[in-house]
Amino acid sequence: MTGFRNDIAVKCGVNAAVIAEFLWDHLKDDGDGDGVLERHGRFWYRCSARMMTGEFPYLSIHMAKDAVNVLVGKGYIRKGCFNDNRFDHTNWYAFTDYGKKMMEAGR
């Protein structure tokens, strides 16, 4: 079963709320998982849109990318690219202070 924060779903849409919850699950324990990196005072999670659609098969790649763009645009998350290989364009995601506050208050 997919869970998400209702307040984020109201402000950003259900798809964005599902993606936010997915990222939060990987980042909430401050880097206790694979694909997590600490940089610039934040914990970042490496994840592609294809990986998101593997976790949530009811989302298309475009739906996942749009959801991420909504979260970035509304200031919930930041997006970066910290890959060693210049041909690897997989993005890294971190919650902003505002995003952390909203995720912690949403439960």
Short mmCIF file of C-alpha atoms in Angstrom, two decimals:
data_model
loop_
_atom_site.label_atom_id
_atom_site.label_comp_id
_atom_site.label_asym_id
_atom_site.label_seq_id
_atom_site.Cartn_x
_atom_site.Cartn_y
_atom_site.Cartn_z
CA MET A 1 0.00 0.00 0.00
CA THR A 2 1.27 3.43 -0.89
CA GLY A 3 1.17 6.06 1.80
CA PHE A 4 1.63 9.79 1.48
CA ARG A 5 1.08 13.04 3.35
CA ASN A 6 -2.38 14.47 2.65
CA ASP A 7 -1.26 18.09 3.01
CA ILE A 8 1.42 17.63 0.35
CA ALA A 9 -1.09 15.86 -1.92
CA VAL A 10 -3.41 18.87 -1.62
CA LYS A 11 -0.64 21.36 -2.43
CA CYS A 12 1.34 19.38 -5.02
CA GLY A 13 -0.83 16.50 -6.23
CA VAL A 14 -1.00 12.83 -5.33
CA ASN A 15 1.91 11.78 -7.56
CA ALA A 16 4.21 14.36 -6.00
CA ALA A 17 3.09 13.31 -2.51
CA VAL A 18 3.88 9.66 -3.32
CA ILE A 19 7.36 10.58 -4.61
CA ALA A 20 7.99 12.83 -1.60
CA GLU A 21 7.11 9.96 0.73
CA PHE A 22 9.39 7.62 -1.23
CA LEU A 23 12.32 10.04 -0.94
CA TRP A 24 11.54 10.74 2.72
CA ASP A 25 11.64 7.02 3.52
CA HIS A 26 15.19 6.86 2.13
CA LEU A 27 16.43 10.10 3.69
CA LYS A 28 14.69 10.39 7.06
CA ASP A 29 17.29 8.33 8.94
CA ASP A 30 20.13 10.64 7.85
CA GLY A 31 21.89 8.40 5.43
CA ASP A 32 21.39 4.92 6.81
CA GLY A 33 20.89 3.38 3.38
CA ASP A 34 22.30 2.66 -0.03
CA GLY A 35 22.50 5.49 -2.50
CA VAL A 36 22.68 8.18 0.21
CA LEU A 37 25.44 10.78 0.25
CA GLU A 38 26.18 13.68 2.58
CA ARG A 39 27.15 16.82 0.71
CA HIS A 40 26.73 20.55 1.34
CA GLY A 41 25.31 19.85 4.80
CA ARG A 42 22.44 17.73 3.47
CA PHE A 43 21.78 14.07 2.85
CA TRP A 44 21.13 13.29 -0.81
CA TYR A 45 19.52 10.20 -2.31
CA ARG A 46 20.46 8.98 -5.80
CA CYS A 47 17.42 7.94 -7.78
CA SER A 48 16.33 7.90 -11.42
CA ALA A 49 12.80 8.32 -12.73
CA ARG A 50 13.00 4.73 -13.98
CA MET A 51 13.77 3.57 -10.45
CA MET A 52 10.74 5.48 -9.17
CA THR A 53 8.51 3.79 -11.76
CA GLY A 54 9.91 0.43 -10.72
CA GLU A 55 8.78 1.14 -7.18
CA PHE A 56 5.45 2.59 -8.33
CA PRO A 57 4.40 0.82 -11.55
CA TYR A 58 1.27 2.97 -11.85
CA LEU A 59 3.48 6.01 -12.57
CA SER A 60 5.00 6.58 -15.99
CA ILE A 61 8.49 8.05 -16.31
CA HIS A 62 6.94 11.37 -17.33
CA MET A 63 4.60 11.33 -14.33
CA ALA A 64 7.55 10.70 -11.99
CA LYS A 65 9.62 13.49 -13.58
CA ASP A 66 6.67 15.89 -13.42
CA ALA A 67 6.12 15.03 -9.75
CA VAL A 68 9.78 15.74 -8.98
CA ASN A 69 9.60 19.04 -10.88
CA VAL A 70 6.53 20.06 -8.86
CA LEU A 71 8.33 19.27 -5.60
CA VAL A 72 11.40 21.22 -6.72
CA GLY A 73 9.27 24.15 -7.93
CA LYS A 74 7.34 24.36 -4.65
CA GLY A 75 10.54 24.25 -2.60
CA TYR A 76 10.13 20.83 -0.95
CA ILE A 77 13.23 19.19 -2.43
CA ARG A 78 16.46 20.13 -4.17
CA LYS A 79 17.91 18.30 -7.14
CA GLY A 80 21.61 17.85 -7.89
CA CYS A 81 23.99 15.72 -9.93
CA PHE A 82 27.01 14.40 -8.01
CA ASN A 83 28.02 11.47 -10.18
CA ASP A 84 31.66 10.62 -10.85
CA ASN A 85 30.97 9.49 -14.41
CA ARG A 86 30.22 12.43 -16.69
CA PHE A 87 27.86 10.25 -18.76
CA ASP A 88 25.76 9.35 -15.71
CA HIS A 89 22.94 11.90 -15.44
CA THR A 90 21.10 10.25 -12.56
CA ASN A 91 19.83 12.91 -10.18
CA TRP A 92 20.33 13.20 -6.45
CA TYR A 93 17.55 14.56 -4.23
CA ALA A 94 17.57 16.25 -0.81
CA PHE A 95 14.81 17.87 1.21
CA THR A 96 14.98 21.58 1.84
CA ASP A 97 14.46 22.87 5.38
CA TYR A 98 10.89 23.73 4.39
CA GLY A 99 10.38 20.26 2.92
CA LYS A 100 11.69 18.57 6.08
CA LYS A 101 9.37 20.68 8.19
CA MET A 102 6.37 19.77 6.04
CA MET A 103 7.22 16.06 6.03
CA GLU A 104 7.70 15.98 9.81
CA ALA A 105 4.47 17.89 10.42
CA GLY A 106 2.44 15.84 7.96
CA ARG A 107 2.14 12.66 10.05
#
